[in-house]
GROMACS .gro file of C-alpha atoms in nm:
model
  473
    1UNK     CA    1   0.000   0.000   0.000
    2UNK     CA    2   0.190   0.304  -0.125
    3UNK     CA    3   0.129   0.644   0.032
    4UNK     CA    4   0.322   0.965   0.071
    5UNK     CA    5   0.407   1.030   0.436
    6UNK     CA    6   0.525   1.372   0.551
    7UNK     CA    7   0.754   1.356   0.856
    8UNK     CA    8   0.775   1.690   1.037
    9UNK     CA    9   1.043   1.720   1.307
   10UNK     CA   10   1.318   1.970   1.382
   11UNK     CA   11   1.556   1.697   1.508
   12UNK     CA   12   1.738   1.538   1.210
   13UNK     CA   13   1.798   1.210   1.396
   14UNK     CA   14   1.424   1.166   1.458
   15UNK     CA   15   1.349   1.237   1.093
   16UNK     CA   16   1.605   0.982   0.975
   17UNK     CA   17   1.470   0.716   1.210
   18UNK     CA   18   1.108   0.758   1.097
   19UNK     CA   19   1.214   0.781   0.734
   20UNK     CA   20   1.398   0.450   0.759
   21UNK     CA   21   1.106   0.276   0.931
   22UNK     CA   22   0.851   0.394   0.675
   23UNK     CA   23   1.072   0.339   0.371
   24UNK     CA   24   1.125  -0.021   0.481
   25UNK     CA   25   0.746  -0.066   0.448
   26UNK     CA   26   0.755   0.087   0.097
   27UNK     CA   27   0.598   0.421   0.187
   28UNK     CA   28   0.718   0.732   0.006
   29UNK     CA   29   0.859   0.974   0.262
   30UNK     CA   30   0.877   1.352   0.251
   31UNK     CA   31   1.037   1.555   0.531
   32UNK     CA   32   1.003   1.902   0.677
   33UNK     CA   33   1.203   2.057   0.959
   34UNK     CA   34   0.946   2.316   1.070
   35UNK     CA   35   0.577   2.396   1.066
   36UNK     CA   36   0.585   2.659   0.793
   37UNK     CA   37   0.755   2.419   0.552
   38UNK     CA   38   0.503   2.149   0.638
   39UNK     CA   39   0.209   2.381   0.567
   40UNK     CA   40   0.353   2.469   0.226
   41UNK     CA   41   0.392   2.101   0.133
   42UNK     CA   42   0.037   2.023   0.243
   43UNK     CA   43  -0.105   2.322   0.056
   44UNK     CA   44   0.047   2.177  -0.262
   45UNK     CA   45  -0.129   1.845  -0.187
   46UNK     CA   46   0.197   1.655  -0.187
   47UNK     CA   47   0.130   1.417   0.104
   48UNK     CA   48  -0.129   1.165   0.223
   49UNK     CA   49  -0.051   1.146   0.597
   50UNK     CA   50   0.147   1.370   0.832
   51UNK     CA   51   0.360   1.247   1.124
   52UNK     CA   52   0.396   1.566   1.325
   53UNK     CA   53   0.627   1.645   1.614
   54UNK     CA   54   0.485   1.876   1.879
   55UNK     CA   55   0.788   2.052   2.028
   56UNK     CA   56   0.927   2.263   1.745
   57UNK     CA   57   1.060   2.623   1.739
   58UNK     CA   58   0.858   2.912   1.591
   59UNK     CA   59   0.538   2.706   1.546
   60UNK     CA   60   0.459   2.401   1.757
   61UNK     CA   61   0.276   2.095   1.631
   62UNK     CA   62  -0.052   2.197   1.793
   63UNK     CA   63  -0.060   2.522   1.594
   64UNK     CA   64   0.042   2.344   1.272
   65UNK     CA   65  -0.242   2.095   1.320
   66UNK     CA   66  -0.495   2.368   1.395
   67UNK     CA   67  -0.401   2.552   1.076
   68UNK     CA   68  -0.424   2.235   0.868
   69UNK     CA   69  -0.763   2.140   1.007
   70UNK     CA   70  -0.908   2.491   0.976
   71UNK     CA   71  -0.815   2.513   0.607
   72UNK     CA   72  -1.075   2.354   0.375
   73UNK     CA   73  -0.796   2.262   0.133
   74UNK     CA   74  -0.602   2.054   0.389
   75UNK     CA   75  -0.839   1.958   0.670
   76UNK     CA   76  -0.895   1.605   0.532
   77UNK     CA   77  -0.523   1.508   0.557
   78UNK     CA   78  -0.476   1.269   0.853
   79UNK     CA   79  -0.237   1.399   1.119
   80UNK     CA   80  -0.061   1.176   1.371
   81UNK     CA   81   0.126   1.358   1.645
   82UNK     CA   82   0.444   1.174   1.745
   83UNK     CA   83   0.593   1.325   2.058
   84UNK     CA   84   0.754   1.261   2.394
   85UNK     CA   85   0.457   1.425   2.566
   86UNK     CA   86   0.251   1.153   2.728
   87UNK     CA   87  -0.001   1.304   2.969
   88UNK     CA   88  -0.376   1.272   2.903
   89UNK     CA   89  -0.403   1.652   2.882
   90UNK     CA   90  -0.141   1.659   2.605
   91UNK     CA   91  -0.329   1.391   2.410
   92UNK     CA   92  -0.656   1.579   2.449
   93UNK     CA   93  -0.491   1.904   2.340
   94UNK     CA   94  -0.362   1.732   2.027
   95UNK     CA   95  -0.697   1.571   1.949
   96UNK     CA   96  -0.881   1.897   2.004
   97UNK     CA   97  -0.639   2.065   1.761
   98UNK     CA   98  -0.766   1.812   1.505
   99UNK     CA   99  -0.509   1.533   1.522
  100UNK     CA  100  -0.630   1.189   1.417
  101UNK     CA  101  -0.402   1.015   1.665
  102UNK     CA  102  -0.142   1.091   1.929
  103UNK     CA  103   0.152   0.848   1.962
  104UNK     CA  104   0.403   0.877   2.244
  105UNK     CA  105   0.775   0.826   2.185
  106UNK     CA  106   0.937   0.583   2.175
  107UNK     CA  107   0.683   0.444   1.928
  108UNK     CA  108   0.682   0.073   1.853
  109UNK     CA  109   0.747   0.000   1.486
  110UNK     CA  110   0.448  -0.234   1.479
  111UNK     CA  111   0.211   0.025   1.629
  112UNK     CA  112   0.338   0.301   1.400
  113UNK     CA  113   0.305   0.100   1.079
  114UNK     CA  114  -0.035  -0.039   1.177
  115UNK     CA  115  -0.166   0.312   1.244
  116UNK     CA  116  -0.022   0.453   0.923
  117UNK     CA  117  -0.170   0.168   0.719
  118UNK     CA  118  -0.511   0.212   0.880
  119UNK     CA  119  -0.515   0.585   0.811
  120UNK     CA  120  -0.387   0.528   0.457
  121UNK     CA  121  -0.684   0.303   0.380
  122UNK     CA  122  -0.926   0.563   0.514
  123UNK     CA  123  -0.750   0.847   0.330
  124UNK     CA  124  -0.764   0.660  -0.001
  125UNK     CA  125  -1.136   0.600   0.042
  126UNK     CA  126  -1.194   0.967   0.122
  127UNK     CA  127  -0.981   1.077  -0.173
  128UNK     CA  128  -1.185   0.861  -0.408
  129UNK     CA  129  -1.506   1.017  -0.278
  130UNK     CA  130  -1.358   1.365  -0.310
  131UNK     CA  131  -1.255   1.302  -0.670
  132UNK     CA  132  -1.602   1.175  -0.758
  133UNK     CA  133  -1.759   1.473  -0.584
  134UNK     CA  134  -1.559   1.728  -0.783
  135UNK     CA  135  -1.809   1.713  -1.068
  136UNK     CA  136  -2.090   1.791  -0.827
  137UNK     CA  137  -1.919   2.120  -0.740
  138UNK     CA  138  -1.898   2.205  -1.109
  139UNK     CA  139  -2.273   2.161  -1.151
  140UNK     CA  140  -2.366   2.363  -0.846
  141UNK     CA  141  -2.372   2.123  -0.548
  142UNK     CA  142  -2.210   2.288  -0.247
  143UNK     CA  143  -1.874   2.144  -0.141
  144UNK     CA  144  -1.881   2.005   0.216
  145UNK     CA  145  -1.534   2.121   0.322
  146UNK     CA  146  -1.639   2.445   0.492
  147UNK     CA  147  -1.913   2.271   0.688
  148UNK     CA  148  -1.663   2.004   0.791
  149UNK     CA  149  -1.419   2.266   0.920
  150UNK     CA  150  -1.694   2.429   1.127
  151UNK     CA  151  -1.837   2.101   1.260
  152UNK     CA  152  -1.782   2.059   1.634
  153UNK     CA  153  -1.835   1.683   1.624
  154UNK     CA  154  -2.092   1.710   1.900
  155UNK     CA  155  -2.454   1.596   1.898
  156UNK     CA  156  -2.382   1.255   1.747
  157UNK     CA  157  -2.567   0.926   1.794
  158UNK     CA  158  -2.343   0.667   1.960
  159UNK     CA  159  -2.395   0.296   2.024
  160UNK     CA  160  -2.187   0.169   2.315
  161UNK     CA  161  -2.140  -0.209   2.313
  162UNK     CA  162  -2.028  -0.318   2.658
  163UNK     CA  163  -2.157  -0.595   2.886
  164UNK     CA  164  -1.978  -0.495   3.207
  165UNK     CA  165  -2.189  -0.264   3.430
  166UNK     CA  166  -1.877  -0.121   3.595
  167UNK     CA  167  -1.764  -0.006   3.251
  168UNK     CA  168  -2.076   0.112   3.068
  169UNK     CA  169  -2.220   0.282   3.377
  170UNK     CA  170  -1.909   0.501   3.373
  171UNK     CA  171  -1.862   0.547   2.996
  172UNK     CA  172  -2.229   0.613   2.913
  173UNK     CA  173  -2.267   0.926   3.128
  174UNK     CA  174  -1.931   1.056   3.001
  175UNK     CA  175  -2.047   1.038   2.642
  176UNK     CA  176  -2.397   1.165   2.723
  177UNK     CA  177  -2.256   1.508   2.809
  178UNK     CA  178  -2.212   1.571   2.433
  179UNK     CA  179  -2.400   1.298   2.248
  180UNK     CA  180  -2.707   1.077   2.241
  181UNK     CA  181  -2.596   0.736   2.369
  182UNK     CA  182  -2.754   0.391   2.349
  183UNK     CA  183  -2.595   0.109   2.550
  184UNK     CA  184  -2.612  -0.246   2.414
  185UNK     CA  185  -2.522  -0.507   2.675
  186UNK     CA  186  -2.596  -0.805   2.450
  187UNK     CA  187  -2.315  -0.823   2.188
  188UNK     CA  188  -2.515  -1.072   1.980
  189UNK     CA  189  -2.776  -0.801   1.916
  190UNK     CA  190  -2.528  -0.521   1.858
  191UNK     CA  191  -2.488  -0.569   1.482
  192UNK     CA  192  -2.865  -0.560   1.424
  193UNK     CA  193  -2.908  -0.252   1.642
  194UNK     CA  194  -2.617  -0.078   1.471
  195UNK     CA  195  -2.769  -0.150   1.129
  196UNK     CA  196  -3.109  -0.015   1.232
  197UNK     CA  197  -3.000   0.279   1.445
  198UNK     CA  198  -2.827   0.511   1.195
  199UNK     CA  199  -2.543   0.575   1.438
  200UNK     CA  200  -2.253   0.816   1.388
  201UNK     CA  201  -2.015   0.605   1.597
  202UNK     CA  202  -2.002   0.257   1.748
  203UNK     CA  203  -1.783   0.209   2.056
  204UNK     CA  204  -1.694  -0.154   2.121
  205UNK     CA  205  -1.535  -0.298   2.432
  206UNK     CA  206  -1.290  -0.568   2.326
  207UNK     CA  207  -1.319  -0.730   2.672
  208UNK     CA  208  -1.667  -0.871   2.633
  209UNK     CA  209  -1.776  -1.175   2.830
  210UNK     CA  210  -1.819  -1.487   2.615
  211UNK     CA  211  -1.803  -1.285   2.291
  212UNK     CA  212  -1.515  -1.185   2.067
  213UNK     CA  213  -1.518  -0.806   2.034
  214UNK     CA  214  -1.299  -0.820   1.723
  215UNK     CA  215  -1.547  -1.051   1.554
  216UNK     CA  216  -1.819  -0.796   1.625
  217UNK     CA  217  -1.602  -0.524   1.465
  218UNK     CA  218  -1.547  -0.748   1.163
  219UNK     CA  219  -1.921  -0.811   1.130
  220UNK     CA  220  -1.990  -0.437   1.141
  221UNK     CA  221  -1.741  -0.385   0.858
  222UNK     CA  222  -1.891  -0.664   0.646
  223UNK     CA  223  -2.250  -0.532   0.642
  224UNK     CA  224  -2.348  -0.270   0.386
  225UNK     CA  225  -2.551  -0.063   0.634
  226UNK     CA  226  -2.267  -0.040   0.891
  227UNK     CA  227  -1.964  -0.055   0.662
  228UNK     CA  228  -1.891   0.316   0.688
  229UNK     CA  229  -1.979   0.370   1.054
  230UNK     CA  230  -1.663   0.456   1.256
  231UNK     CA  231  -1.562   0.208   1.523
  232UNK     CA  232  -1.380   0.311   1.841
  233UNK     CA  233  -1.240   0.014   2.035
  234UNK     CA  234  -1.170   0.017   2.408
  235UNK     CA  235  -0.934  -0.239   2.560
  236UNK     CA  236  -0.704  -0.312   2.849
  237UNK     CA  237  -0.346  -0.191   2.814
  238UNK     CA  238  -0.211  -0.545   2.781
  239UNK     CA  239  -0.431  -0.613   2.475
  240UNK     CA  240  -0.196  -0.433   2.238
  241UNK     CA  241  -0.185  -0.717   1.985
  242UNK     CA  242  -0.565  -0.731   1.965
  243UNK     CA  243  -0.583  -0.358   1.907
  244UNK     CA  244  -0.338  -0.386   1.620
  245UNK     CA  245  -0.546  -0.666   1.475
  246UNK     CA  246  -0.849  -0.441   1.513
  247UNK     CA  247  -0.683  -0.170   1.305
  248UNK     CA  248  -0.620  -0.427   1.033
  249UNK     CA  249  -0.986  -0.529   1.012
  250UNK     CA  250  -1.120  -0.173   1.006
  251UNK     CA  251  -1.132  -0.028   1.359
  252UNK     CA  252  -1.089   0.347   1.321
  253UNK     CA  253  -0.948   0.437   1.662
  254UNK     CA  254  -0.888   0.293   2.007
  255UNK     CA  255  -0.854   0.383   2.374
  256UNK     CA  256  -0.679   0.201   2.657
  257UNK     CA  257  -0.824   0.165   3.003
  258UNK     CA  258  -0.849   0.347   3.237
  259UNK     CA  259  -1.038   0.579   3.005
  260UNK     CA  260  -0.989   0.951   3.046
  261UNK     CA  261  -1.318   1.135   2.993
  262UNK     CA  262  -1.173   1.425   2.795
  263UNK     CA  263  -0.977   1.195   2.567
  264UNK     CA  264  -1.282   0.976   2.510
  265UNK     CA  265  -1.489   1.279   2.412
  266UNK     CA  266  -1.214   1.419   2.191
  267UNK     CA  267  -1.170   1.092   2.002
  268UNK     CA  268  -1.547   1.055   1.963
  269UNK     CA  269  -1.575   1.406   1.819
  270UNK     CA  270  -1.295   1.333   1.573
  271UNK     CA  271  -1.463   1.019   1.440
  272UNK     CA  272  -1.807   1.182   1.420
  273UNK     CA  273  -1.667   1.476   1.225
  274UNK     CA  274  -1.507   1.234   0.979
  275UNK     CA  275  -1.831   1.039   0.945
  276UNK     CA  276  -2.029   1.352   0.869
  277UNK     CA  277  -1.772   1.471   0.616
  278UNK     CA  278  -1.763   1.142   0.424
  279UNK     CA  279  -2.145   1.124   0.437
  280UNK     CA  280  -2.157   1.471   0.279
  281UNK     CA  281  -1.915   1.355   0.011
  282UNK     CA  282  -2.129   1.050  -0.066
  283UNK     CA  283  -2.439   1.269  -0.079
  284UNK     CA  284  -2.265   1.502  -0.322
  285UNK     CA  285  -2.169   1.211  -0.544
  286UNK     CA  286  -2.527   1.086  -0.541
  287UNK     CA  287  -2.661   1.435  -0.607
  288UNK     CA  288  -2.423   1.482  -0.899
  289UNK     CA  289  -2.538   1.153  -1.049
  290UNK     CA  290  -2.902   1.248  -1.007
  291UNK     CA  291  -2.845   1.595  -1.150
  292UNK     CA  292  -2.668   1.447  -1.452
  293UNK     CA  293  -2.961   1.223  -1.540
  294UNK     CA  294  -3.259   1.421  -1.407
  295UNK     CA  295  -3.446   1.717  -1.547
  296UNK     CA  296  -3.426   1.982  -1.274
  297UNK     CA  297  -3.769   2.134  -1.340
  298UNK     CA  298  -3.988   1.824  -1.362
  299UNK     CA  299  -3.786   1.566  -1.170
  300UNK     CA  300  -3.822   1.320  -1.460
  301UNK     CA  301  -3.522   1.164  -1.630
  302UNK     CA  302  -3.363   1.379  -1.897
  303UNK     CA  303  -3.296   1.310  -2.263
  304UNK     CA  304  -2.937   1.201  -2.198
  305UNK     CA  305  -3.053   0.930  -1.960
  306UNK     CA  306  -3.321   0.812  -2.202
  307UNK     CA  307  -3.081   0.789  -2.496
  308UNK     CA  308  -2.832   0.598  -2.282
  309UNK     CA  309  -3.082   0.340  -2.157
  310UNK     CA  310  -3.325   0.308  -2.444
  311UNK     CA  311  -3.105   0.069  -2.642
  312UNK     CA  312  -3.058  -0.148  -2.332
  313UNK     CA  313  -3.433  -0.169  -2.274
  314UNK     CA  314  -3.486  -0.259  -2.639
  315UNK     CA  315  -3.222  -0.534  -2.622
  316UNK     CA  316  -3.381  -0.676  -2.307
  317UNK     CA  317  -3.724  -0.679  -2.469
  318UNK     CA  318  -3.591  -0.855  -2.779
  319UNK     CA  319  -3.396  -1.117  -2.583
  320UNK     CA  320  -3.701  -1.200  -2.369
  321UNK     CA  321  -3.942  -1.197  -2.660
  322UNK     CA  322  -4.148  -0.921  -2.497
  323UNK     CA  323  -4.297  -0.610  -2.659
  324UNK     CA  324  -4.179  -0.260  -2.580
  325UNK     CA  325  -4.403   0.046  -2.618
  326UNK     CA  326  -4.286   0.402  -2.668
  327UNK     CA  327  -4.496   0.717  -2.638
  328UNK     CA  328  -4.405   1.068  -2.744
  329UNK     CA  329  -4.609   1.343  -2.581
  330UNK     CA  330  -4.636   1.713  -2.661
  331UNK     CA  331  -4.832   1.969  -2.459
  332UNK     CA  332  -5.066   2.145  -2.700
  333UNK     CA  333  -5.019   2.517  -2.767
  334UNK     CA  334  -4.757   2.543  -2.493
  335UNK     CA  335  -4.612   2.861  -2.643
  336UNK     CA  336  -4.944   3.036  -2.594
  337UNK     CA  337  -4.934   2.945  -2.223
  338UNK     CA  338  -4.598   3.117  -2.189
  339UNK     CA  339  -4.715   3.414  -2.398
  340UNK     CA  340  -5.047   3.463  -2.217
  341UNK     CA  341  -4.957   3.374  -1.860
  342UNK     CA  342  -4.578   3.405  -1.841
  343UNK     CA  343  -4.293   3.157  -1.824
  344UNK     CA  344  -4.352   3.097  -1.452
  345UNK     CA  345  -4.696   2.963  -1.543
  346UNK     CA  346  -4.536   2.748  -1.812
  347UNK     CA  347  -4.303   2.601  -1.552
  348UNK     CA  348  -4.601   2.531  -1.324
  349UNK     CA  349  -4.771   2.344  -1.608
  350UNK     CA  350  -4.459   2.137  -1.683
  351UNK     CA  351  -4.420   2.038  -1.319
  352UNK     CA  352  -4.786   1.943  -1.281
  353UNK     CA  353  -4.781   1.758  -1.613
  354UNK     CA  354  -4.484   1.550  -1.494
  355UNK     CA  355  -4.675   1.470  -1.175
  356UNK     CA  356  -4.975   1.344  -1.374
  357UNK     CA  357  -4.746   1.137  -1.595
  358UNK     CA  358  -4.600   0.964  -1.290
  359UNK     CA  359  -4.947   0.884  -1.160
  360UNK     CA  360  -5.050   0.730  -1.492
  361UNK     CA  361  -4.760   0.489  -1.544
  362UNK     CA  362  -4.597   0.198  -1.362
  363UNK     CA  363  -4.278   0.197  -1.161
  364UNK     CA  364  -4.092   0.001  -1.430
  365UNK     CA  365  -4.184   0.254  -1.700
  366UNK     CA  366  -3.929   0.518  -1.796
  367UNK     CA  367  -4.059   0.876  -1.819
  368UNK     CA  368  -3.830   1.146  -1.959
  369UNK     CA  369  -3.849   1.510  -2.051
  370UNK     CA  370  -3.726   1.503  -2.409
  371UNK     CA  371  -3.697   1.879  -2.443
  372UNK     CA  372  -3.918   2.185  -2.399
  373UNK     CA  373  -4.276   2.063  -2.374
  374UNK     CA  374  -4.199   1.720  -2.528
  375UNK     CA  375  -4.187   1.403  -2.321
  376UNK     CA  376  -4.114   1.036  -2.385
  377UNK     CA  377  -4.246   0.734  -2.198
  378UNK     CA  378  -4.091   0.390  -2.250
  379UNK     CA  379  -4.302   0.096  -2.133
  380UNK     CA  380  -4.140  -0.249  -2.110
  381UNK     CA  381  -4.355  -0.559  -2.166
  382UNK     CA  382  -4.638  -0.349  -2.312
  383UNK     CA  383  -4.809  -0.406  -2.646
  384UNK     CA  384  -4.978  -0.147  -2.864
  385UNK     CA  385  -5.325  -0.208  -2.723
  386UNK     CA  386  -5.223  -0.165  -2.358
  387UNK     CA  387  -5.005   0.135  -2.442
  388UNK     CA  388  -5.306   0.293  -2.609
  389UNK     CA  389  -5.515   0.245  -2.297
  390UNK     CA  390  -5.244   0.407  -2.083
  391UNK     CA  391  -5.212   0.695  -2.329
  392UNK     CA  392  -5.587   0.758  -2.322
  393UNK     CA  393  -5.591   0.750  -1.942
  394UNK     CA  394  -5.308   1.001  -1.934
  395UNK     CA  395  -5.474   1.222  -2.196
  396UNK     CA  396  -5.793   1.233  -1.989
  397UNK     CA  397  -5.604   1.310  -1.667
  398UNK     CA  398  -5.456   1.616  -1.840
  399UNK     CA  399  -5.765   1.740  -2.021
  400UNK     CA  400  -6.025   1.683  -1.751
  401UNK     CA  401  -5.863   1.882  -1.469
  402UNK     CA  402  -5.740   2.241  -1.522
  403UNK     CA  403  -5.382   2.320  -1.418
  404UNK     CA  404  -5.319   2.560  -1.129
  405UNK     CA  405  -5.063   2.832  -1.201
  406UNK     CA  406  -4.930   3.137  -1.018
  407UNK     CA  407  -4.953   2.959  -0.681
  408UNK     CA  408  -5.312   2.859  -0.744
  409UNK     CA  409  -5.438   3.206  -0.831
  410UNK     CA  410  -5.534   3.093  -1.184
  411UNK     CA  411  -5.641   2.766  -1.340
  412UNK     CA  412  -5.597   2.702  -1.711
  413UNK     CA  413  -5.701   2.423  -1.944
  414UNK     CA  414  -5.424   2.208  -2.088
  415UNK     CA  415  -5.432   1.920  -2.334
  416UNK     CA  416  -5.170   1.683  -2.471
  417UNK     CA  417  -5.115   1.503  -2.802
  418UNK     CA  418  -4.960   1.156  -2.790
  419UNK     CA  419  -4.792   0.936  -3.050
  420UNK     CA  420  -4.741   0.565  -2.981
  421UNK     CA  421  -4.543   0.285  -3.139
  422UNK     CA  422  -4.398  -0.046  -3.031
  423UNK     CA  423  -4.093  -0.258  -3.082
  424UNK     CA  424  -4.217  -0.603  -3.174
  425UNK     CA  425  -3.961  -0.725  -3.427
  426UNK     CA  426  -3.635  -0.865  -3.296
  427UNK     CA  427  -3.340  -0.668  -3.424
  428UNK     CA  428  -3.540  -0.362  -3.529
  429UNK     CA  429  -3.345  -0.040  -3.459
  430UNK     CA  430  -3.495   0.151  -3.169
  431UNK     CA  431  -3.454   0.466  -3.382
  432UNK     CA  432  -3.724   0.329  -3.612
  433UNK     CA  433  -3.962   0.294  -3.317
  434UNK     CA  434  -3.889   0.652  -3.214
  435UNK     CA  435  -3.954   0.769  -3.569
  436UNK     CA  436  -4.291   0.594  -3.585
  437UNK     CA  437  -4.393   0.743  -3.250
  438UNK     CA  438  -4.286   1.086  -3.373
  439UNK     CA  439  -4.490   1.041  -3.690
  440UNK     CA  440  -4.788   0.932  -3.481
  441UNK     CA  441  -4.750   1.245  -3.268
  442UNK     CA  442  -4.740   1.458  -3.584
  443UNK     CA  443  -5.061   1.298  -3.704
  444UNK     CA  444  -5.227   1.355  -3.366
  445UNK     CA  445  -5.143   1.723  -3.397
  446UNK     CA  446  -5.276   1.740  -3.752
  447UNK     CA  447  -5.598   1.561  -3.655
  448UNK     CA  448  -5.688   1.832  -3.405
  449UNK     CA  449  -5.470   1.767  -3.096
  450UNK     CA  450  -5.590   1.641  -2.758
  451UNK     CA  451  -5.573   1.283  -2.881
  452UNK     CA  452  -5.350   0.976  -2.897
  453UNK     CA  453  -5.250   0.810  -3.225
  454UNK     CA  454  -5.077   0.473  -3.249
  455UNK     CA  455  -4.871   0.355  -3.545
  456UNK     CA  456  -4.792  -0.015  -3.545
  457UNK     CA  457  -4.487  -0.182  -3.699
  458UNK     CA  458  -4.512  -0.235  -4.076
  459UNK     CA  459  -4.650  -0.586  -4.037
  460UNK     CA  460  -4.943  -0.463  -3.824
  461UNK     CA  461  -5.224  -0.218  -3.908
  462UNK     CA  462  -5.211   0.131  -3.760
  463UNK     CA  463  -5.470   0.227  -3.502
  464UNK     CA  464  -5.625   0.557  -3.406
  465UNK     CA  465  -5.741   0.591  -3.050
  466UNK     CA  466  -6.073   0.772  -3.007
  467UNK     CA  467  -6.066   1.133  -2.893
  468UNK     CA  468  -6.255   1.203  -2.576
  469UNK     CA  469  -6.543   1.445  -2.587
  470UNK     CA  470  -6.437   1.805  -2.559
  471UNK     CA  471  -6.263   2.076  -2.750
  472UNK     CA  472  -5.950   1.974  -2.943
  473UNK     CA  473  -5.652   2.204  -2.907
   0.00000   0.00000   0.00000
């Protein structure tokens, strides 16, 4: 697992020692002798993880970390403080400055490498999400970095898995000063509760009675609904090997007993902030996908999505020997709506029209805004007769109920013309089906509008669906 590690220390011997340890594990190592140099390297996005000394001249490690974590461009870089300071207050100060971990010198090679590998895995996952989310920024979705910098990490939902009363009766109230806490004393139920509870953090005691805490952590990582929930493990000091194993299977952080309240709260805040940030990134990715394939005004799929998936739907229909119906719809005299009532009213009509389309079709049908006031509906496993019935139902739902515009101040009559065709010959180009539906729509317009016309494939007779009573438009 290759990653670029920045070692920041003003003592050359310390730098050389860490550089040798990390290089032996095939990490790329960069070095800096002071905080200002480290900030410049990070600003240029040249490192993946920072190993940061605390006691440095001019700018100590706490200040360097605060600056990194307060900058939206660098706050996501994991920082591990490596220092001779070993009191709980020092650890809390480092964590509150934004550090992801606080290791006390002399650091065991095994502990150091395990922590770096764990953070590297998490950083790579975050980087992938950030790269995917870049397009969402370009199309107007707000980047989550500034919210992440301002997030206090408080107010989270925590599941504490611990079956020893002497432990959870002490830890629960500690956490409850900043978070909502549920205590699960039955480890066998913990995975199910974690999956159903939408938690921001799961804290697992590795010293459970008659249950392997590491197996519970592994189960949480294997389930889709809990895969991304941070896990904070708590163990006795002599369980060092189990903690290292926990980091390998996906534990995000750990604490040794006796637990210091301030350190517990600081580590919980750190993990909750990370969870919220990555959730925002995933939401941005999902939003960018939806925006790329969805028409913003109507909420229907857009033309790009339809053109991408239409051939696939046609191939599926042909391979299964099932028919496929396609409807083209055009709102009659839409330009006059815009001219007489304004474009806001036109938008109201388009939104309401899309709503009525959704109510008239099935979940498996594909409804798209083709452009302007034109729409396309693709109906798998539907022949010409059934498609005609659906089209007539939709036509009536439009014509029989006036459309509210201008926030309900006015109601105007609207009608729609519909052209229908089907794919019923294996191997027929879907473009031919589209062309027939377009021709049918043209004929519906010429015949007086407010009607549906179906044109069958060449081997079947065309059909004209009856116009409902009322004025054609």
